[in-house]
mmCIF file of C-alpha atoms in Angstrom:
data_model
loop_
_atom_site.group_PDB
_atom_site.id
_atom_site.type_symbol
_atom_site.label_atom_id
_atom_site.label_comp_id
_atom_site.label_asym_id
_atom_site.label_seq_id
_atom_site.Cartn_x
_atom_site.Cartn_y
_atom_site.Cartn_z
ATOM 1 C CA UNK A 44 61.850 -41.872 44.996
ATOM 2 C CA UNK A 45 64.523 -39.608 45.917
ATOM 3 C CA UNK A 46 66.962 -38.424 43.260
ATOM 4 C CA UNK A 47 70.876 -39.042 45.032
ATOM 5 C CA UNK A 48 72.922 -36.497 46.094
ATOM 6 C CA UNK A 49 75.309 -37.229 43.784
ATOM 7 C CA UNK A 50 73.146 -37.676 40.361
ATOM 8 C CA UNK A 51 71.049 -34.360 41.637
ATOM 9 C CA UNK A 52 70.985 -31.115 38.674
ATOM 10 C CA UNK A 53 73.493 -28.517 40.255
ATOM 11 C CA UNK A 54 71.602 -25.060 40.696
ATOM 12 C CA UNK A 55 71.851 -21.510 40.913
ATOM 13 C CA UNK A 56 69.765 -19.044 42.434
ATOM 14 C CA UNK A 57 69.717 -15.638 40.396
ATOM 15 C CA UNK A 58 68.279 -12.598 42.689
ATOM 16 C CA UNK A 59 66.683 -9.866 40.629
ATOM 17 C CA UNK A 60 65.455 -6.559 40.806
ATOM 18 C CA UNK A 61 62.823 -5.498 38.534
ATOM 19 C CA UNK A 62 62.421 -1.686 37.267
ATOM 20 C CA UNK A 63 59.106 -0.644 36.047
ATOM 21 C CA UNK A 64 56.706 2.175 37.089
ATOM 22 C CA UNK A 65 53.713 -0.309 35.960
ATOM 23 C CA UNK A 66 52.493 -3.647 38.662
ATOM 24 C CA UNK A 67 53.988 -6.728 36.506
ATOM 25 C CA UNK A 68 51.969 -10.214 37.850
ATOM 26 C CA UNK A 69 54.120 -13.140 38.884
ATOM 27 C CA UNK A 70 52.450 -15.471 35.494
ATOM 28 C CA UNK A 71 53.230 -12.721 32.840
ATOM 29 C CA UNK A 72 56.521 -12.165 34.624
ATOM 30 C CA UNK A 73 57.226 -16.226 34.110
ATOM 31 C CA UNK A 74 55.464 -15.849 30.280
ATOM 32 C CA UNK A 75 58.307 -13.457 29.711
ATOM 33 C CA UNK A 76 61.357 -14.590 31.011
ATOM 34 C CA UNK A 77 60.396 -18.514 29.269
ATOM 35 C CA UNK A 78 59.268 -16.210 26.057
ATOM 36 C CA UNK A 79 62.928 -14.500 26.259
ATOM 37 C CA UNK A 80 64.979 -17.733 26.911
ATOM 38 C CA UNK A 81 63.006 -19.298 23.937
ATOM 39 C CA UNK A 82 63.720 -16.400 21.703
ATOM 40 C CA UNK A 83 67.625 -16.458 22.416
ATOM 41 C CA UNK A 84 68.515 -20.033 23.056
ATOM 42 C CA UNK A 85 65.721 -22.524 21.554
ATOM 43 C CA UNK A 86 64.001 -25.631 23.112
ATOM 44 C CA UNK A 87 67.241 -27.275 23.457
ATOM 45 C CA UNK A 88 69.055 -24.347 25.236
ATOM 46 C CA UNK A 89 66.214 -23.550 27.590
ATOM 47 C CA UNK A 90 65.904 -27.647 28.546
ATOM 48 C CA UNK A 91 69.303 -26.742 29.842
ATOM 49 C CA UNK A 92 68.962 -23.521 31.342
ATOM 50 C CA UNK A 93 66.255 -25.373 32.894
ATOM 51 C CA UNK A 94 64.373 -22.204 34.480
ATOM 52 C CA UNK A 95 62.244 -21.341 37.065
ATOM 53 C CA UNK A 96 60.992 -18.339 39.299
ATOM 54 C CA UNK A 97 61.290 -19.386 42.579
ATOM 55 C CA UNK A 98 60.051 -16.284 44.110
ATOM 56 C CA UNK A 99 58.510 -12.659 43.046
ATOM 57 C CA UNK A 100 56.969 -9.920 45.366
ATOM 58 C CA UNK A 101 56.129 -7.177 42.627
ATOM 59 C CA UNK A 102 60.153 -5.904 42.529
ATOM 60 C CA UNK A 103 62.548 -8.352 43.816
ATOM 61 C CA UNK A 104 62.558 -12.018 43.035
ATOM 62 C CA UNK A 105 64.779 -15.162 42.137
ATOM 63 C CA UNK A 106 65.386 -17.303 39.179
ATOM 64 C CA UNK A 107 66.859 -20.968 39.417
ATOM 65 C CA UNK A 108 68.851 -22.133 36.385
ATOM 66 C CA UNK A 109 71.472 -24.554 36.051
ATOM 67 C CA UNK A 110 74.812 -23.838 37.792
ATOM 68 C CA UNK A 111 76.413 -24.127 34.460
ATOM 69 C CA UNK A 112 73.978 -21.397 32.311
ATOM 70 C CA UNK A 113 74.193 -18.327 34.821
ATOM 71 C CA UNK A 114 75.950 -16.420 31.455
ATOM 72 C CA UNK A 115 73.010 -17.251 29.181
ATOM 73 C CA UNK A 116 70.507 -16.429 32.211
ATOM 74 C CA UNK A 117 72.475 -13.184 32.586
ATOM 75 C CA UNK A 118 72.020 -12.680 28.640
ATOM 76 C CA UNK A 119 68.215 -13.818 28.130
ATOM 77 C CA UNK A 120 67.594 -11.650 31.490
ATOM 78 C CA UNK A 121 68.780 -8.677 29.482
ATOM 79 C CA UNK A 122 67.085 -8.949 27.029
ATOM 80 C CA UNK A 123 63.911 -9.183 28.089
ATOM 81 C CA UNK A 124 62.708 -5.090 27.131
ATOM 82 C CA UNK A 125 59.120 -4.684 27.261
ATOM 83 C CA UNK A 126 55.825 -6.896 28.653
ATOM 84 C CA UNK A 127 52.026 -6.426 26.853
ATOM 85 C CA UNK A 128 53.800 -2.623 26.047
ATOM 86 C CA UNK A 129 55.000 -1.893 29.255
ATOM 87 C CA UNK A 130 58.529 -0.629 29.511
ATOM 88 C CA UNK A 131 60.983 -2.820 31.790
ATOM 89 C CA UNK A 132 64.332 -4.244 32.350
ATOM 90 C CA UNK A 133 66.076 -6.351 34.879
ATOM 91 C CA UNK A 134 68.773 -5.884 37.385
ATOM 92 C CA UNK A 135 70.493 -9.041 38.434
ATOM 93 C CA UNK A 136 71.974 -8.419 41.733
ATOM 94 C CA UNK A 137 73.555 -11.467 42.371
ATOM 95 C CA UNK A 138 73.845 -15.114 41.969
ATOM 96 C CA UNK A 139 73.926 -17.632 45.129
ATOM 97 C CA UNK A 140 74.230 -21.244 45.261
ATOM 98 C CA UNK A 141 70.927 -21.296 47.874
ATOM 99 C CA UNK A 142 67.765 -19.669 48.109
ATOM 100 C CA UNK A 143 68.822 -18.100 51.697
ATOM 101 C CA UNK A 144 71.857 -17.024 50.635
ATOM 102 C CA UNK A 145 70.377 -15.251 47.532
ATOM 103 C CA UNK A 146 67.955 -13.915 49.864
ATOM 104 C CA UNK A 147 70.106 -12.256 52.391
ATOM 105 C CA UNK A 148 73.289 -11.190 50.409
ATOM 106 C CA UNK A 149 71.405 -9.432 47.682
ATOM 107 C CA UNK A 150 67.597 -8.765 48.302
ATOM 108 C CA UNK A 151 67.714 -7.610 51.918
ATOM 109 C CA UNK A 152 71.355 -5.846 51.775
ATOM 110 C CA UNK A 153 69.164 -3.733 48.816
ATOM 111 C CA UNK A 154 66.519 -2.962 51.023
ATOM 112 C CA UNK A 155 68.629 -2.228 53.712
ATOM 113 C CA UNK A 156 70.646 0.296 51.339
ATOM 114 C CA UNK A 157 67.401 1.927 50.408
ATOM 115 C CA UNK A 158 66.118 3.110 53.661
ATOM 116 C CA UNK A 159 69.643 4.353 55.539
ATOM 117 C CA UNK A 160 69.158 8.067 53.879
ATOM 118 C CA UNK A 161 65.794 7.911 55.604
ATOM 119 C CA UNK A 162 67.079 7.437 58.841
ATOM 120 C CA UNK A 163 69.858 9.686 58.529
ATOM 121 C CA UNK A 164 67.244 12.263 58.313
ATOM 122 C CA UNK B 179 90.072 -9.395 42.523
ATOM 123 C CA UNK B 180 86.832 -9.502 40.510
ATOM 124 C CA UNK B 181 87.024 -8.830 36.765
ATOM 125 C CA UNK B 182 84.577 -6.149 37.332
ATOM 126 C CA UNK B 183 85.896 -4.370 40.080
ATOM 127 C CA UNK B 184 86.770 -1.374 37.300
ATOM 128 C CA UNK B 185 84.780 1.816 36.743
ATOM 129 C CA UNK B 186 82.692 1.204 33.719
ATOM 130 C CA UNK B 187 81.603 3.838 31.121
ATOM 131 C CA UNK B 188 78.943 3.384 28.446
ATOM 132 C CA UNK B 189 79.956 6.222 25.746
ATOM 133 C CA UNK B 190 76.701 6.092 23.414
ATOM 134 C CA UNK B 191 73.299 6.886 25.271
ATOM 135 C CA UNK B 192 71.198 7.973 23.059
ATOM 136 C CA UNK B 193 67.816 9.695 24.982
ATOM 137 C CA UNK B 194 65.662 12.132 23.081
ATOM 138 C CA UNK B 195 65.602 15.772 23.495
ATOM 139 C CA UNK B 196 63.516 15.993 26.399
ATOM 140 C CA UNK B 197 64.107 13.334 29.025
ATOM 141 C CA UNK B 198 65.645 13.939 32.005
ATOM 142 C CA UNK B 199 69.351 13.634 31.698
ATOM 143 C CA UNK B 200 69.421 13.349 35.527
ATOM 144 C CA UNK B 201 67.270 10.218 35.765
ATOM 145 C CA UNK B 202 69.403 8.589 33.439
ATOM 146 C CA UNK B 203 72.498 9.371 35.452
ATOM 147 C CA UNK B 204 71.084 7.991 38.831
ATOM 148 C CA UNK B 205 70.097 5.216 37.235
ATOM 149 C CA UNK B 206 73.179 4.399 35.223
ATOM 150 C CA UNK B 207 74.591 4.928 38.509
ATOM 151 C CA UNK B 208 72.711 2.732 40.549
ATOM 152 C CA UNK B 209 73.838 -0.189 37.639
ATOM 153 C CA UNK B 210 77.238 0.151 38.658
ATOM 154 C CA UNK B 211 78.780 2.648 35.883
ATOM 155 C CA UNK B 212 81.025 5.805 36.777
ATOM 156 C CA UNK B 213 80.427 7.912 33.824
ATOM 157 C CA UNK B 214 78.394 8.049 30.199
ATOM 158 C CA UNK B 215 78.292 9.955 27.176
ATOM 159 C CA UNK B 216 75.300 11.476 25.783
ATOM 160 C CA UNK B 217 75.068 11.644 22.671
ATOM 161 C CA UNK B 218 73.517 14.900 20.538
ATOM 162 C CA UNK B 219 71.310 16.153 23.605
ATOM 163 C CA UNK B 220 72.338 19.206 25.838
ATOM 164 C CA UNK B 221 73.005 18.579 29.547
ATOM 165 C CA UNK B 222 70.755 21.273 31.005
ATOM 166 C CA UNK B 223 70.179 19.990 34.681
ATOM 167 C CA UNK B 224 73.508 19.886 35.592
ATOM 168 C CA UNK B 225 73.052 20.530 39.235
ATOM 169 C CA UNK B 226 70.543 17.358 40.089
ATOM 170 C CA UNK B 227 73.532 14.747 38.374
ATOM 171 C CA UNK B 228 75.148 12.918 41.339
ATOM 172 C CA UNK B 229 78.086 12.833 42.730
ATOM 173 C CA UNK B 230 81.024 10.922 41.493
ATOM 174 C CA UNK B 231 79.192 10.772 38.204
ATOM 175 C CA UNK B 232 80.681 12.369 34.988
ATOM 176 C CA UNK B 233 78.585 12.748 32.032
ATOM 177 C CA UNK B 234 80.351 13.549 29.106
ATOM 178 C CA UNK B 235 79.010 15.175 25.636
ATOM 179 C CA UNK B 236 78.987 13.578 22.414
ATOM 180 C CA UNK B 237 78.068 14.183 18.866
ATOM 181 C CA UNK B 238 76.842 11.559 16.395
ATOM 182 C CA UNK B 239 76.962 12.604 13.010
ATOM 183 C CA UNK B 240 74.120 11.071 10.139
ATOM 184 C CA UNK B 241 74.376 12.528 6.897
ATOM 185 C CA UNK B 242 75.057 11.571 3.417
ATOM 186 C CA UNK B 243 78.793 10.241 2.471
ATOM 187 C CA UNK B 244 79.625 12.788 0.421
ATOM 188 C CA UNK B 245 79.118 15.400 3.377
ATOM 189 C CA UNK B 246 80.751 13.332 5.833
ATOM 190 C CA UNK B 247 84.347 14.428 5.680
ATOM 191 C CA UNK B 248 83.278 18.159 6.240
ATOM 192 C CA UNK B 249 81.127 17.129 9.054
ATOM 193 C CA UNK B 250 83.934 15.641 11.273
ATOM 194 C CA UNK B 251 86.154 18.399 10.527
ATOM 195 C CA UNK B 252 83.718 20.728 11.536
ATOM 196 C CA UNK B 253 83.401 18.860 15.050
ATOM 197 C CA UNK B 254 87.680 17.864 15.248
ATOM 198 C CA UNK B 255 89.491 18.884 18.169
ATOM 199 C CA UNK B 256 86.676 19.628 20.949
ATOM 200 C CA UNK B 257 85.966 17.721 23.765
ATOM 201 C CA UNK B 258 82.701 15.591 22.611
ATOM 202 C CA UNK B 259 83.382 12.656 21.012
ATOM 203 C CA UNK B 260 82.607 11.593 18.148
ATOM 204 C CA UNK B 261 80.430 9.081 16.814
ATOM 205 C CA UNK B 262 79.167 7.695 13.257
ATOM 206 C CA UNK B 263 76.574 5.753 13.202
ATOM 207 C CA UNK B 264 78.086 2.709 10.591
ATOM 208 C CA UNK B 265 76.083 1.914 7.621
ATOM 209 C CA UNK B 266 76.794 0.734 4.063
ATOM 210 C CA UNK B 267 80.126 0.433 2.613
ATOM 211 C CA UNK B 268 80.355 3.481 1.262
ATOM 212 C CA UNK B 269 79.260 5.820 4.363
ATOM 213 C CA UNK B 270 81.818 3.236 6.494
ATOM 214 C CA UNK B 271 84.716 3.871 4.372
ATOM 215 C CA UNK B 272 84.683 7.872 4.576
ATOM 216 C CA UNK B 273 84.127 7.745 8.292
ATOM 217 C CA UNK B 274 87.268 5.355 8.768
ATOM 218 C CA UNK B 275 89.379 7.232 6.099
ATOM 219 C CA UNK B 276 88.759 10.581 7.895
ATOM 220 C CA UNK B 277 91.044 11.649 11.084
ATOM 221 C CA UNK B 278 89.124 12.789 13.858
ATOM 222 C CA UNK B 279 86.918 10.473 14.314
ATOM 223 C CA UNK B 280 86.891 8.707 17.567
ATOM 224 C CA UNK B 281 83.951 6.480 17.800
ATOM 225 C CA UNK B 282 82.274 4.082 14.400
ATOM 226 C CA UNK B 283 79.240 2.722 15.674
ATOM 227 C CA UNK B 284 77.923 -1.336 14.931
ATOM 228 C CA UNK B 285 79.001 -1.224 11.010
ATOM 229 C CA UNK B 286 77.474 -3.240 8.535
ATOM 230 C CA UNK B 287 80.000 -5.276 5.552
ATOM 231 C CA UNK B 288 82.657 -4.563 7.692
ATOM 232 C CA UNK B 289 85.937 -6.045 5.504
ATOM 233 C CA UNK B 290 89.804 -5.784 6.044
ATOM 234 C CA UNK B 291 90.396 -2.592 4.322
ATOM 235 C CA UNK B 292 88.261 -0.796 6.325
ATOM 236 C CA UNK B 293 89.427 -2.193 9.215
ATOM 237 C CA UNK B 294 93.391 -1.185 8.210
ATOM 238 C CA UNK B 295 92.178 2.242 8.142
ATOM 239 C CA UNK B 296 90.363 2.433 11.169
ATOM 240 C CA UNK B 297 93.652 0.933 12.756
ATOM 241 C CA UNK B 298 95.565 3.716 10.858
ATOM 242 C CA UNK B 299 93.242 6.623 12.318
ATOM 243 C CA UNK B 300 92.961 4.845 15.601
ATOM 244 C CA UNK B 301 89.035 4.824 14.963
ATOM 245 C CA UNK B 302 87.280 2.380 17.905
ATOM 246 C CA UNK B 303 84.888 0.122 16.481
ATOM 247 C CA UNK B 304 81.252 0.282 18.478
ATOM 248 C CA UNK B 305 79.152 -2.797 19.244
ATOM 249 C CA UNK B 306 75.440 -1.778 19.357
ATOM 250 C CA UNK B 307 74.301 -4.367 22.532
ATOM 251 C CA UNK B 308 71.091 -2.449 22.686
ATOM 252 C CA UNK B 309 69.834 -3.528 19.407
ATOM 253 C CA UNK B 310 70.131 -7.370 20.857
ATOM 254 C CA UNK B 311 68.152 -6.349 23.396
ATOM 255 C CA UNK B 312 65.357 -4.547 21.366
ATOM 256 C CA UNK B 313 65.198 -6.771 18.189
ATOM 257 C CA UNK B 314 63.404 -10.526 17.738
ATOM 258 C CA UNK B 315 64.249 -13.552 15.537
ATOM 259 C CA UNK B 316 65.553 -12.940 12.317
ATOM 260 C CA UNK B 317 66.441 -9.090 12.587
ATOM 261 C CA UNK B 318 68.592 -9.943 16.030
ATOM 262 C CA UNK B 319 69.705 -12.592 13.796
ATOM 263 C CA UNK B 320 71.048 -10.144 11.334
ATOM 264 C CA UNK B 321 72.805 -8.132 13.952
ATOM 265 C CA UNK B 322 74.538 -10.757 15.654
ATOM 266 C CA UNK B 323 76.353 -12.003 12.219
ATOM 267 C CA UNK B 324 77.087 -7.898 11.794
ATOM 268 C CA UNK B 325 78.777 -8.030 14.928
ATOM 269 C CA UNK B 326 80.558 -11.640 14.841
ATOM 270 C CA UNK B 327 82.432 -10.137 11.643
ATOM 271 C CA UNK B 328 83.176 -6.995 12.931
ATOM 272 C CA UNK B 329 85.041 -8.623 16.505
ATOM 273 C CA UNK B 330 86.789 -11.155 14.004
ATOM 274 C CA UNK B 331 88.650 -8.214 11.955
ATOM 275 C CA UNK B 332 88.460 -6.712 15.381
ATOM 276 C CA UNK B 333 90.790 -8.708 16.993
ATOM 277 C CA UNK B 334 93.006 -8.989 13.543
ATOM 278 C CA UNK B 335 93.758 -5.245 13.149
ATOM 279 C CA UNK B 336 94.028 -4.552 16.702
ATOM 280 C CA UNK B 337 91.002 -2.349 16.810
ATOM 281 C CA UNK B 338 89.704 -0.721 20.157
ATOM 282 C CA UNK B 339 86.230 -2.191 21.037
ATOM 283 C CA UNK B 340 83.808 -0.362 22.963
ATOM 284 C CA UNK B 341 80.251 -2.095 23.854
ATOM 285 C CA UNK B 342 77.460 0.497 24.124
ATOM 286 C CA UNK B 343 73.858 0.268 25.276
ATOM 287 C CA UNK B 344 72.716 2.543 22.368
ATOM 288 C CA UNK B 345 70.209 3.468 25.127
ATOM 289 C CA UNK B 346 66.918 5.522 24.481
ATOM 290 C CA UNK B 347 65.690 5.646 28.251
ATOM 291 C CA UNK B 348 66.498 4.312 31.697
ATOM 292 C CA UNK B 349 65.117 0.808 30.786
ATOM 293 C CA UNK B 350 67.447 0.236 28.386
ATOM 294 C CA UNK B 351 70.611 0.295 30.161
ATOM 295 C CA UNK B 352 71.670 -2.756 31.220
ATOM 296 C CA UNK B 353 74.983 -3.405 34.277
ATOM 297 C CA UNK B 354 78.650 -4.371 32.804
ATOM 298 C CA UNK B 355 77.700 -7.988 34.282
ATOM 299 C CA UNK B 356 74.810 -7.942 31.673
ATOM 300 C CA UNK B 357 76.688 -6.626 29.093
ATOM 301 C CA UNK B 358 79.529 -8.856 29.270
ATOM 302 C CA UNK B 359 76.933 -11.783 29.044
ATOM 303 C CA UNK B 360 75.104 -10.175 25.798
ATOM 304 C CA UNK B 361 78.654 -9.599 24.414
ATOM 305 C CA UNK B 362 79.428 -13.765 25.163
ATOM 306 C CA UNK B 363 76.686 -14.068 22.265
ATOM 307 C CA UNK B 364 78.490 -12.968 19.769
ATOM 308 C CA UNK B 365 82.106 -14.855 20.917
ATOM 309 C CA UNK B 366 83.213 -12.078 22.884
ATOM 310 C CA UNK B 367 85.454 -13.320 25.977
ATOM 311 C CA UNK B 368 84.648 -11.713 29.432
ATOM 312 C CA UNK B 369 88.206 -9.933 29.738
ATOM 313 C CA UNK B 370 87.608 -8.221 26.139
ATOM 314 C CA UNK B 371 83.776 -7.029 27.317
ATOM 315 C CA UNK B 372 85.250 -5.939 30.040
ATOM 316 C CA UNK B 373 88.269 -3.918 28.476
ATOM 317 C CA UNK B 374 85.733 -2.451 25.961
ATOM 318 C CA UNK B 375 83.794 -1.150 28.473
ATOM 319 C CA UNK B 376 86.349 0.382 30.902
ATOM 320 C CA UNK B 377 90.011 0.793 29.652
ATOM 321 C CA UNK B 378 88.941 1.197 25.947
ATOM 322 C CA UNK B 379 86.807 4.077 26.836
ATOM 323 C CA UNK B 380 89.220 5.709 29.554
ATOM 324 C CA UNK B 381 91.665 6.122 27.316
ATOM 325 C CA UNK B 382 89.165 7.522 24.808
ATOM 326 C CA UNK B 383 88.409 9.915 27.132
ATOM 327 C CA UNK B 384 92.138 10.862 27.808
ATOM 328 C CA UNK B 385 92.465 11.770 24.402
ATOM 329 C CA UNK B 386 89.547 14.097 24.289
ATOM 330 C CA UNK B 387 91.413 15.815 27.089
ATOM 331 C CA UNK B 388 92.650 19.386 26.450
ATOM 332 C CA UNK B 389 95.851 18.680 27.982
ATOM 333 C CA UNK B 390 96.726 15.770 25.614
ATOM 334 C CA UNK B 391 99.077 16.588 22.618
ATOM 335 C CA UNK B 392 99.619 13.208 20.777
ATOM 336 C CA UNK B 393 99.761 9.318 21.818
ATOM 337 C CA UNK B 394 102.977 9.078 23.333
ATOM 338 C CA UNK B 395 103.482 12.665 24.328
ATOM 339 C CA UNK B 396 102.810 14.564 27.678
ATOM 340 C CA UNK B 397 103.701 17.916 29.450
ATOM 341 C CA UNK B 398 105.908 17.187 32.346
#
């Protein structure tokens, strides 16, 4: 049965950008981010984080967590340092209360900011 | 208006002799910061920094307590700033007691008199974000209890707060948003993370200005 509107968990979308010079998978991507959220907050604080990667395409992605967490996202995002050796970090570019609107404020305006010196030339 | 709609400035990066000072800028750049300090490294490709991006020079002195006083002496006055790595008690106490010294980095057993005399000598206290980042379990454990007590006498004495990356390479730094969430770990409040990393610093800055005689004073 359907969960009701009103009794529904209140999300957040995180959008992310992921610097690496190495290809990172989407599972050890997901190992990571639970590992990191384990490491900082517990069991307890990651059942309320309540986390998820919604979508990854090898540099930009999203993360859903609970409308009320987006701090201790923000903080377990940053400290994720290294995966299996590889150097990386995380660039939250914005939070959204929708998937689309994650989508088009922050992943495509980035993409769209990275190709206008291209044209220009 | 946004609480981060300053210009942001991470004074300890901390990259070894041979990377590319110019990567770091872009990057620190592209993460939404105006300006950094490097810290014991010489800026050689100058030209390839971008625009509307200062990078100032810093000097971060490590040596025994008993040498320490001569050090910063040695350095007082120029335009670098100047850090000290904190450490024990004893290496924490000369640093504070000494004038001249702008910048005390993350130090450990931290107590009230050294915090009256880093008020006296208008000494900033550093919070070291990037070892959160690098460090697991109980040694992140450590440093977060370092840091709890040191924003407690923080916030008794007055002291200036600045958050730093302590960053080796470009995947260490981390945007003020981040920051201000890493510095929410230890009880720091959003409008404090975000003083330490822009006004606290500015005005660090202004002081290593040649034109600057004394707090309070200016040439009209």
């Amino acid at each position: 049965m359907k969960t009701r509107p009103t009794l529904r968990d209140k999300k957040r979308y995180v959008a992310f950008e992921l610097v690496s010079d190495q290809i990172i998978t989407r599972q050890e991507l997901i190992k990571e981010i639970l590992n990191s959220i384990y490491s900082l907050f517990g069991d307890i604080g990651c059942s309320e984080i309540n986390p998820w990667l919604m979508t990854f395409d090898g540099k930009y992605g999203i993360i859903r967590c609970a409308r009320e967490k987006t701090t201790e996202t923000r903080a377990a995002l940053a400290c994720m340092n290294n995966l299996r050796g590889v150097r990386m970090s995380i660039l939250v570019l914005g939070i959204s209360g929708t998937i689309k609107g994650a989508t088009e404020k922050f992943i495509q305006n980035t993409l769209i900011k990275e190709l206008e010196p291209e044209k220009k030339e | 208006m946004s609480l981060f709609d300053s210009r942001f400035y991470d004074l300890y990066i901390h990259p070894g002799s041979s990377y590319p000072i110019a990567r770091i800028a872009s990057e620190a750049q592209r993460f939404g910061y105006s300006g950094i300090a490097i810290i014991n490294s010489a800026i050689t490709d100058r030209d390839e920094i971008p625009q509307n991006f200062s990078i100032y020079r810093g000097i971060g002195i490590s040596c025994k307590p008993s040498r320490l006083r001569e050090e910063i002496k040695k350095h007082k006055g120029g335009i670098e700033i100047l850090a000290v790595p904190g450490g024990d008690e004893e290496l924490n106490r000369v640093a504070v007691e000494t004038e001249g010294l702008d910048l005390l980095m993350q130090p450990a057993q931290f107590n009230n008199v050294l915090a009256k005399a880093a008020s006296d000598n208008s000494v900033a206290i550093g919070f070291d974000l990037g070892s959160l980042i690098r460090l697991r379990g109980e040694a992140r454990v450590r440093e977060l209890i370092i840091m709890r007590v040191n924003l407690k006498h923080a916030r008794k004495y007055n002291l200036s707060m600045i958050l730093t990356s302590n960053a080796h390479s470009i995947y260490d730094i981390r945007s003020p948003r981040e920051m201000a969430a890493l510095a929410g770990l230890f009880g720091m409040t959003k409008e404090e993370a975000v003083n330490a990393m822009s006004e606290t610093p500015l005005g660090l800055l202004k002081r290593k200005n040649p034109d600057y005689i004394q707090e309070g004073i200016e040439i009209i």
